[in-house]
XYZ file of C-alpha atoms in Angstrom:
551
model
C 0.000 0.000 0.000
C 2.826 2.362 0.880
C 4.565 1.675 -2.449
C 1.286 2.267 -4.299
C 0.873 5.655 -2.566
C 4.421 6.692 -3.537
C 3.823 5.587 -7.140
C 0.615 7.654 -7.336
C 2.438 10.720 -5.902
C 5.243 10.384 -8.444
C 2.681 10.069 -11.255
C 0.903 13.247 -10.090
C 4.197 15.180 -9.894
C 5.218 14.043 -13.396
C 1.778 14.976 -14.747
C 1.999 18.445 -13.177
C 5.476 18.920 -14.665
C 4.221 17.945 -18.141
C 1.211 20.315 -17.870
C 3.425 23.214 -16.677
C 5.971 22.604 -19.429
C 3.182 22.505 -22.027
C 1.703 25.769 -20.695
C 5.095 27.510 -20.891
C 5.650 26.132 -24.399
C 2.328 27.552 -25.599
C 2.564 30.964 -23.940
C 2.684 33.919 -26.349
C 5.946 35.848 -25.911
C 6.247 38.090 -28.989
C 4.337 39.593 -31.915
C 5.469 39.474 -35.535
C 4.495 43.098 -36.169
C 5.751 43.437 -39.748
C 7.186 41.450 -42.613
C 8.011 41.909 -46.275
C 9.133 39.635 -49.097
C 9.580 35.889 -48.656
C 9.074 35.012 -44.973
C 8.035 31.612 -43.593
C 7.133 30.451 -40.109
C 7.416 27.072 -38.379
C 5.362 26.867 -35.194
C 6.695 24.951 -32.206
C 4.046 22.225 -32.535
C 4.357 21.768 -36.295
C 6.931 20.039 -38.464
C 6.382 21.981 -41.692
C 7.060 25.544 -42.738
C 4.049 27.685 -43.622
C 3.182 31.237 -44.713
C 3.565 33.989 -42.128
C 0.805 36.345 -40.994
C 1.262 39.910 -39.788
C 0.497 40.418 -36.070
C 0.650 36.679 -35.379
C 1.633 35.821 -31.787
C 4.898 33.898 -31.428
C 5.868 31.338 -28.796
C 8.929 29.544 -27.473
C 10.699 27.436 -30.142
C 8.883 29.109 -33.065
C 11.202 29.625 -36.059
C 11.325 32.287 -38.788
C 12.980 31.827 -42.191
C 13.511 34.636 -44.722
C 14.303 34.527 -48.436
C 16.582 36.835 -50.474
C 14.066 39.701 -50.254
C 12.589 38.722 -46.879
C 12.569 40.720 -43.670
C 10.614 40.334 -40.412
C 10.211 42.358 -37.229
C 9.225 40.942 -33.842
C 8.328 42.875 -30.677
C 8.528 41.639 -27.070
C 6.381 42.684 -24.110
C 9.045 45.124 -22.858
C 9.114 46.805 -26.323
C 12.452 45.238 -27.281
C 12.564 44.802 -31.062
C 14.383 42.322 -33.303
C 14.582 42.783 -37.080
C 15.498 39.615 -38.990
C 17.254 40.262 -42.308
C 17.289 38.420 -45.654
C 18.434 34.787 -45.994
C 18.164 34.148 -42.265
C 17.033 31.319 -40.003
C 15.970 32.551 -36.557
C 14.539 30.792 -33.491
C 12.923 32.054 -30.281
C 14.666 29.931 -27.643
C 12.918 31.390 -24.588
C 11.414 34.627 -23.231
C 10.744 34.878 -19.506
C 9.449 38.107 -17.947
C 8.587 38.448 -14.259
C 6.660 41.698 -13.752
C 6.788 41.261 -9.968
C 10.589 41.193 -9.646
C 11.440 42.938 -12.914
C 13.603 40.007 -14.012
C 13.739 39.424 -17.781
C 15.509 36.530 -19.507
C 15.359 36.268 -23.285
C 17.340 33.977 -25.553
C 17.348 33.650 -29.347
C 19.248 31.542 -31.869
C 20.422 32.800 -35.269
C 21.396 29.716 -37.276
C 22.450 31.815 -40.264
C 21.862 35.235 -41.780
C 21.581 38.506 -39.858
C 19.478 40.158 -37.180
C 19.418 43.511 -35.425
C 18.174 43.926 -31.852
C 17.065 47.073 -30.045
C 16.874 45.989 -26.422
C 14.916 47.750 -23.688
C 16.937 48.400 -20.548
C 17.291 45.432 -18.172
C 16.648 46.588 -14.615
C 17.865 43.650 -12.481
C 21.296 42.038 -12.166
C 19.945 38.583 -12.961
C 18.269 39.687 -16.205
C 19.747 38.756 -19.589
C 19.152 39.156 -23.330
C 21.261 36.911 -25.570
C 21.504 35.989 -29.227
C 23.475 32.840 -30.000
C 24.854 31.508 -33.294
C 26.697 28.254 -34.159
C 29.956 29.997 -33.187
C 29.145 32.845 -30.788
C 26.938 34.231 -28.023
C 26.202 37.952 -27.501
C 24.647 39.323 -24.308
C 23.414 42.838 -23.553
C 21.759 44.910 -20.837
C 19.957 47.432 -23.017
C 21.463 48.471 -26.329
C 21.249 48.218 -30.115
C 23.401 45.779 -32.057
C 23.510 43.490 -35.102
C 24.593 39.849 -35.418
C 25.690 38.281 -38.728
C 26.173 34.517 -38.854
C 28.085 33.027 -41.809
C 27.304 29.358 -41.255
C 29.402 28.028 -44.138
C 32.494 29.900 -42.866
C 31.874 29.304 -39.130
C 32.216 33.063 -38.461
C 29.928 35.426 -36.548
C 30.264 39.217 -36.634
C 28.714 41.327 -33.862
C 28.381 45.071 -34.528
C 27.250 47.573 -31.874
C 25.253 50.704 -32.775
C 24.558 51.884 -29.209
C 25.630 50.767 -25.733
C 27.876 47.744 -25.119
C 27.663 44.015 -25.897
C 29.554 41.163 -24.239
C 30.596 38.605 -26.854
C 31.995 35.117 -26.297
C 32.310 31.880 -28.233
C 29.582 29.245 -28.246
C 31.596 26.675 -26.278
C 33.059 28.779 -23.461
C 30.161 31.262 -23.373
C 31.316 34.415 -21.571
C 34.408 32.885 -19.923
C 36.845 34.638 -22.279
C 34.423 37.238 -23.612
C 35.267 40.657 -25.025
C 33.288 43.853 -24.491
C 32.271 45.523 -27.750
C 31.409 49.214 -27.426
C 29.488 51.711 -29.571
C 30.584 51.767 -33.251
C 32.792 48.706 -32.752
C 32.628 45.121 -34.052
C 34.203 41.755 -33.350
C 34.476 38.475 -35.256
C 34.053 35.102 -33.569
C 35.527 32.080 -35.368
C 34.663 28.534 -34.331
C 37.303 27.251 -31.921
C 39.217 30.565 -31.775
C 37.011 32.759 -29.575
C 36.161 36.452 -30.034
C 38.696 38.715 -31.723
C 39.757 42.070 -30.333
C 37.031 44.696 -31.077
C 37.728 47.023 -33.990
C 36.354 50.410 -35.010
C 33.628 50.251 -37.668
C 33.460 52.687 -40.565
C 30.408 54.971 -40.347
C 29.374 54.095 -43.895
C 29.385 50.400 -42.995
C 27.239 51.118 -39.900
C 24.776 53.114 -41.974
C 24.443 50.396 -44.631
C 24.013 47.645 -42.024
C 21.336 49.586 -40.163
C 19.474 50.330 -43.398
C 19.622 46.673 -44.384
C 18.065 45.709 -41.065
C 15.471 48.484 -40.903
C 12.246 49.426 -42.588
C 11.220 53.018 -43.241
C 7.532 52.245 -42.773
C 7.881 51.037 -39.201
C 10.972 52.666 -37.721
C 10.152 55.301 -35.108
C 13.438 57.165 -35.322
C 15.632 57.933 -32.311
C 15.212 55.884 -29.153
C 11.430 56.045 -28.851
C 9.451 52.902 -29.771
C 6.988 53.371 -32.634
C 3.230 53.357 -32.083
C 3.003 49.900 -33.669
C 5.703 48.604 -31.273
C 3.763 49.890 -28.262
C 0.580 48.254 -29.506
C 2.347 44.934 -30.116
C 3.913 45.010 -26.628
C 0.500 45.737 -25.069
C -1.068 42.837 -26.984
C 1.519 40.450 -25.520
C 0.867 41.813 -22.022
C -2.868 41.229 -22.532
C -2.329 37.672 -23.772
C -0.161 36.900 -20.720
C -2.557 38.548 -18.251
C -4.959 35.657 -17.658
C -8.013 37.941 -17.901
C -10.057 35.327 -19.730
C -10.416 34.717 -23.436
C -13.393 37.022 -24.086
C -11.969 40.061 -22.299
C -8.556 39.426 -23.827
C -10.096 39.440 -27.322
C -11.922 42.704 -26.605
C -8.803 44.422 -25.275
C -6.585 43.167 -28.107
C -9.116 44.444 -30.653
C -9.300 47.865 -28.944
C -5.508 48.225 -28.677
C -4.853 47.176 -32.282
C -7.371 49.713 -33.564
C -6.064 52.514 -31.364
C -9.305 52.822 -29.370
C -7.479 52.548 -26.029
C -3.967 53.755 -25.068
C -1.572 50.795 -25.260
C 0.865 52.005 -22.588
C -1.877 52.660 -20.045
C -3.322 49.180 -20.586
C 0.132 47.677 -19.965
C 0.579 49.731 -16.790
C -2.789 48.642 -15.396
C -2.144 44.971 -16.226
C 1.122 45.186 -14.279
C -0.870 46.108 -11.159
C -1.546 42.388 -10.699
C 2.167 41.742 -10.284
C 2.167 44.363 -7.498
C -0.521 42.527 -5.522
C -3.758 43.912 -6.979
C -6.663 41.471 -7.212
C -8.327 40.540 -10.512
C -11.339 42.612 -9.435
C -9.246 45.742 -8.841
C -7.324 45.266 -12.097
C -10.606 44.977 -14.006
C -11.960 48.119 -12.334
C -8.861 50.092 -13.316
C -9.049 48.673 -16.846
C -12.647 49.813 -17.192
C -11.657 53.355 -16.183
C -8.865 53.464 -18.775
C -11.072 51.953 -21.494
C -14.081 54.196 -20.878
C -12.724 57.499 -19.600
C -9.463 58.097 -21.505
C -7.603 59.209 -18.356
C -4.357 61.123 -18.265
C -1.253 58.844 -18.402
C 0.189 60.600 -15.342
C -2.890 59.569 -13.334
C -2.388 55.937 -14.361
C 1.311 56.071 -13.470
C 0.456 57.556 -10.079
C -1.975 54.693 -9.439
C 0.797 52.206 -10.240
C 3.240 53.935 -7.872
C 0.589 54.113 -5.117
C -0.179 50.393 -5.390
C 3.510 49.488 -5.623
C 4.045 51.075 -2.207
C 1.004 49.473 -0.564
C 1.360 46.434 1.652
C -2.087 44.871 1.864
C -5.072 44.177 -0.366
C -7.438 46.596 1.409
C -5.018 49.494 0.880
C -4.685 48.538 -2.799
C -8.479 48.414 -3.220
C -8.734 51.849 -1.614
C -6.156 53.235 -4.063
C -8.156 51.834 -6.998
C -11.350 53.342 -5.574
C -9.710 56.795 -5.386
C -8.447 56.322 -8.934
C -12.017 55.654 -10.100
C -13.284 58.754 -8.310
C -10.566 61.102 -9.582
C -10.563 59.891 -13.152
C -12.298 62.066 -15.680
C -12.440 62.276 -19.414
C -9.702 64.390 -20.962
C -10.702 67.624 -22.629
C -8.144 67.953 -25.391
C -9.771 70.935 -27.029
C -8.875 74.548 -26.201
C -11.439 76.453 -24.169
C -13.933 78.268 -26.415
C -13.028 81.960 -26.647
C -15.439 84.617 -25.482
C -17.540 85.818 -28.371
C -18.207 89.182 -26.770
C -21.986 88.620 -26.792
C -24.101 88.776 -23.690
C -25.098 85.507 -21.994
C -28.479 84.036 -22.721
C -31.156 85.902 -20.757
C -29.020 89.005 -20.170
C -30.363 92.356 -21.367
C -28.555 94.074 -24.215
C -27.350 97.630 -23.671
C -29.696 99.973 -25.544
C -28.232 102.336 -28.141
C -27.618 105.977 -27.220
C -30.664 108.270 -27.397
C -31.345 109.434 -30.926
C -28.823 107.030 -32.430
C -30.046 104.557 -34.973
C -29.562 100.922 -33.949
C -26.494 99.365 -35.534
C -27.305 96.738 -38.135
C -26.085 93.220 -37.374
C -23.368 93.246 -40.035
C -20.275 91.064 -39.601
C -17.039 92.996 -39.137
C -14.179 92.550 -41.681
C -12.887 89.012 -41.566
C -15.775 87.865 -39.358
C -17.309 85.748 -42.135
C -14.074 83.779 -42.410
C -13.978 83.361 -38.617
C -17.503 81.982 -38.604
C -16.717 79.586 -41.459
C -13.592 78.422 -39.639
C -15.449 77.839 -36.371
C -18.196 75.910 -38.159
C -15.516 73.810 -39.864
C -13.777 73.150 -36.522
C -17.103 72.160 -34.951
C -17.785 69.711 -37.805
C -14.290 68.274 -37.424
C -14.850 67.832 -33.692
C -18.093 65.948 -34.373
C -16.338 63.744 -36.952
C -13.491 63.123 -34.494
C -15.903 61.946 -31.822
C -17.859 59.765 -34.234
C -14.664 58.099 -35.442
C -13.286 57.767 -31.929
C -16.436 56.018 -30.678
C -16.778 53.866 -33.794
C -20.092 55.566 -34.654
C -22.674 53.172 -36.040
C -20.183 51.204 -38.095
C -20.621 47.968 -36.224
C -23.098 46.706 -38.796
C -21.008 47.603 -41.828
C -18.287 44.986 -41.443
C -15.860 47.677 -40.259
C -16.245 47.570 -36.436
C -13.206 49.757 -35.754
C -14.350 52.361 -38.272
C -10.946 52.334 -39.976
C -12.347 52.652 -43.495
C -14.724 55.394 -42.427
C -11.915 57.301 -40.714
C -9.735 56.945 -43.786
C -12.533 58.275 -46.005
C -13.055 61.240 -43.670
C -9.347 62.075 -43.666
C -9.112 61.892 -47.471
C -12.104 64.217 -47.862
C -10.607 66.738 -45.435
C -7.200 66.551 -47.119
C -8.729 67.254 -50.535
C -10.506 70.293 -49.132
C -7.177 71.468 -47.705
C -5.519 70.999 -51.144
C -2.847 68.675 -49.731
C -0.628 67.240 -52.520
C -1.492 63.660 -53.512
C 1.928 62.244 -52.562
C 1.819 63.756 -49.075
C -1.776 62.568 -48.618
C -0.741 58.995 -49.467
C 2.058 59.182 -46.868
C -0.353 60.435 -44.189
C -2.944 57.736 -44.902
C -0.221 55.059 -44.872
C 1.033 56.309 -41.489
C -2.534 56.235 -40.160
C -3.112 52.661 -41.349
C 0.173 51.474 -39.845
C -0.611 53.091 -36.494
C 2.270 55.570 -36.574
C -0.254 58.439 -36.453
C -3.735 58.255 -34.955
C -6.871 59.852 -36.378
C -6.558 63.057 -34.328
C -2.878 63.474 -35.317
C -3.637 63.266 -39.043
C -6.645 65.573 -38.615
C -4.438 68.208 -37.000
C -1.809 67.924 -39.746
C -4.487 68.372 -42.409
C -6.020 71.331 -40.598
C -2.574 72.883 -40.092
C -1.882 72.582 -43.823
C -5.210 74.245 -44.570
C -4.111 77.140 -42.369
C -0.778 77.468 -44.168
C 1.478 75.674 -41.660
C 4.307 73.674 -43.226
C 3.445 69.954 -42.984
C 7.095 68.977 -42.587
C 7.383 71.219 -39.539
C 4.382 69.695 -37.765
C 5.660 66.191 -38.612
C 8.938 67.057 -36.873
C 6.935 68.120 -33.838
C 5.155 64.741 -33.841
C 8.547 63.011 -33.919
C 9.703 64.964 -30.864
C 6.442 64.227 -29.078
C 7.044 60.485 -29.625
C 10.527 60.728 -28.126
C 9.368 62.640 -25.036
C 6.278 60.401 -24.684
C 3.946 63.286 -23.794
C 0.561 62.536 -22.305
C -2.437 62.861 -24.613
C -3.666 66.177 -23.188
C -0.344 68.017 -23.475
C 0.242 66.514 -26.910
C -3.087 67.807 -28.238
C -2.548 71.275 -26.755
C 0.942 71.508 -28.262
C -0.263 70.432 -31.699
C -3.101 72.921 -31.506
C -0.641 75.664 -30.541
C 1.483 74.834 -33.607
C -1.692 74.734 -35.671
C -2.500 78.289 -34.493
C 0.933 79.669 -35.354
C 3.368 78.923 -32.522
C 6.839 79.713 -33.876
C 9.652 77.097 -33.931
C 11.657 78.903 -31.223
C 8.609 78.889 -28.940
C 8.038 75.180 -29.572
C 11.708 74.517 -28.819
C 11.391 76.369 -25.517
C 8.372 74.214 -24.595
C 10.342 71.004 -25.220
C 13.249 72.329 -23.149
C 10.870 72.862 -20.235
C 9.411 69.372 -20.692
C 12.928 67.877 -20.482
C 13.416 69.472 -17.055
C 10.183 68.055 -15.657
C 10.622 64.901 -13.603
C 8.369 61.863 -13.884
C 4.967 62.214 -12.216
C 5.468 65.979 -11.795
C 1.821 66.824 -12.476
C 2.282 70.455 -11.377
C 5.063 71.027 -13.908
C 3.012 69.623 -16.788
C -0.009 71.669 -15.670
C 2.032 74.885 -15.956
C 3.056 73.983 -19.516
C -0.553 73.190 -20.405
C -1.652 76.582 -19.021
C 0.993 78.291 -21.139
C -0.205 76.477 -24.270
C -3.862 77.273 -23.535
C -3.007 80.948 -23.039
C -1.192 81.046 -26.389
C -4.100 79.396 -28.204
C -6.592 81.772 -26.589
C -4.662 84.834 -27.803
C -4.426 83.488 -31.364
C -7.759 81.815 -31.988
C -9.678 85.071 -32.623
C -6.842 87.086 -34.122
C -7.316 87.830 -37.855
C -4.084 87.506 -39.814
C -3.322 88.514 -43.359
C -1.978 85.583 -45.379
C -0.853 86.425 -48.880
C -0.075 82.832 -49.689
C 3.560 83.668 -50.511
C 4.834 80.844 -48.333
C 2.008 78.442 -49.129
C 2.922 74.822 -49.710
C 3.263 73.774 -53.381
C -0.063 72.709 -54.834
C -2.121 74.300 -52.042
C -4.370 77.323 -51.915
C -4.876 79.663 -48.968
C -8.052 78.957 -46.969
C -10.977 81.006 -48.178
C -10.058 81.034 -51.891
C -8.787 84.368 -53.138
C -9.765 86.339 -50.045
C -6.412 87.224 -48.476
C -7.908 88.239 -45.139
C -8.354 85.065 -43.089
C -8.237 84.014 -39.483
C -5.391 81.565 -40.154
C -2.041 82.215 -38.441
C 1.155 83.189 -40.182
C 2.967 80.551 -42.222
C 5.719 79.079 -40.077
C 9.263 79.158 -41.378
C 11.982 76.866 -40.072
């Protein structure tokens, strides 16, 4: 009987081990966010190669193979990115992320070909990110580097764009490793170890980066692109254990830009800090329904991180629900100078004839502009909420939004080539509907599109909250000069994380600027108008649009 009991216990333990191993094997760890050319995928539970699909979730032991014109990009939960180049064979060995401790262990295998990795900073000493080849192993703590594996020659070249990479040979690992710094490279030959790092020619660096990049998806600088953030949020959702139905809803909302990806990730991480499923779901509902300020979400995370018991965490979530309110991204409506409803009008002086209600010079254009802005606001809200498109086979309203943007752009006389670029950026998630709307409206007012696009790039790098972002874009739209915009970004750099007061001061400054400009008529001769565009209002040179910005 005793032996039977032991045998049953061993069987149960083995069964549990098999179930756990299977669960880890089938856990989503990355998203294939983009591909081009000949790319094939072999899933961990299949023996044959098959066609790849964009946005497919990847798991441990999945393999990617690219042809001569093939290229693929994968994104991890922490927004680390790997671009796999042509003629490559790449495998996801393992990805382990512990949101409670912050520990991250990721390992990949490049059988042949080339790959470039942009690694998010590792925050614990026991974290690691490695790419191995048949001859070498490269480990980093947060950097950007490329690995080229020449299988037939048994040579691996590791090139570093930013940061530092520790490189060793496949047999001895990091025992006799060399440290490769920025703009350096090393070769690792089978049986000979890593060579002394050498300086890399800038032209070679540029060509290698271009070969392992894609203009349609690169964010520029150090900031992750919008599509990267969405992909990372999708992985976080899939690993959250919320339940299949809620996971599907959230994934759909994130992919279509209906909810802020970073805020969703932050709220999901509350569970790792001790929040219950109930509290996490409450916080998620606030973010999904009320479009709260990112700083408020970050503050909730910090509050819960410092709490010790479940009741204190629940109280923090309750306060978060109470304080949360929908963002008002629009500038306050300027005073029209008319008396409030119900107030008596001042009678004209005795003997004086009453003044006819004739618009002052330029007033007609102001009224037209305000009506146009009001219509745009209504369209924005309809597109943001999805309108009544659920029955049209376009639940996210993407096609409807695209149609609206194209119509607006044509009215603004935006050149066809630039319009195609804007629509492509919108479809790929690099710009959201409101961003493109502002660019189109700015062009209609005579603002240089290239200038406002530069502003969007800087906004991505500084990761501004939605409210400040909208105010800044509106300020540029109403004529804020480049030197003033530069001064705003300098102030933003000095503001520390979670400094709500500092951001509030900047928002007040932007609102004040907008208020002074919104009713100010400006003469625009069209001398600096963009090629192929006409000044708003046809041939009438007196408009309420701001001066054309030069830069």
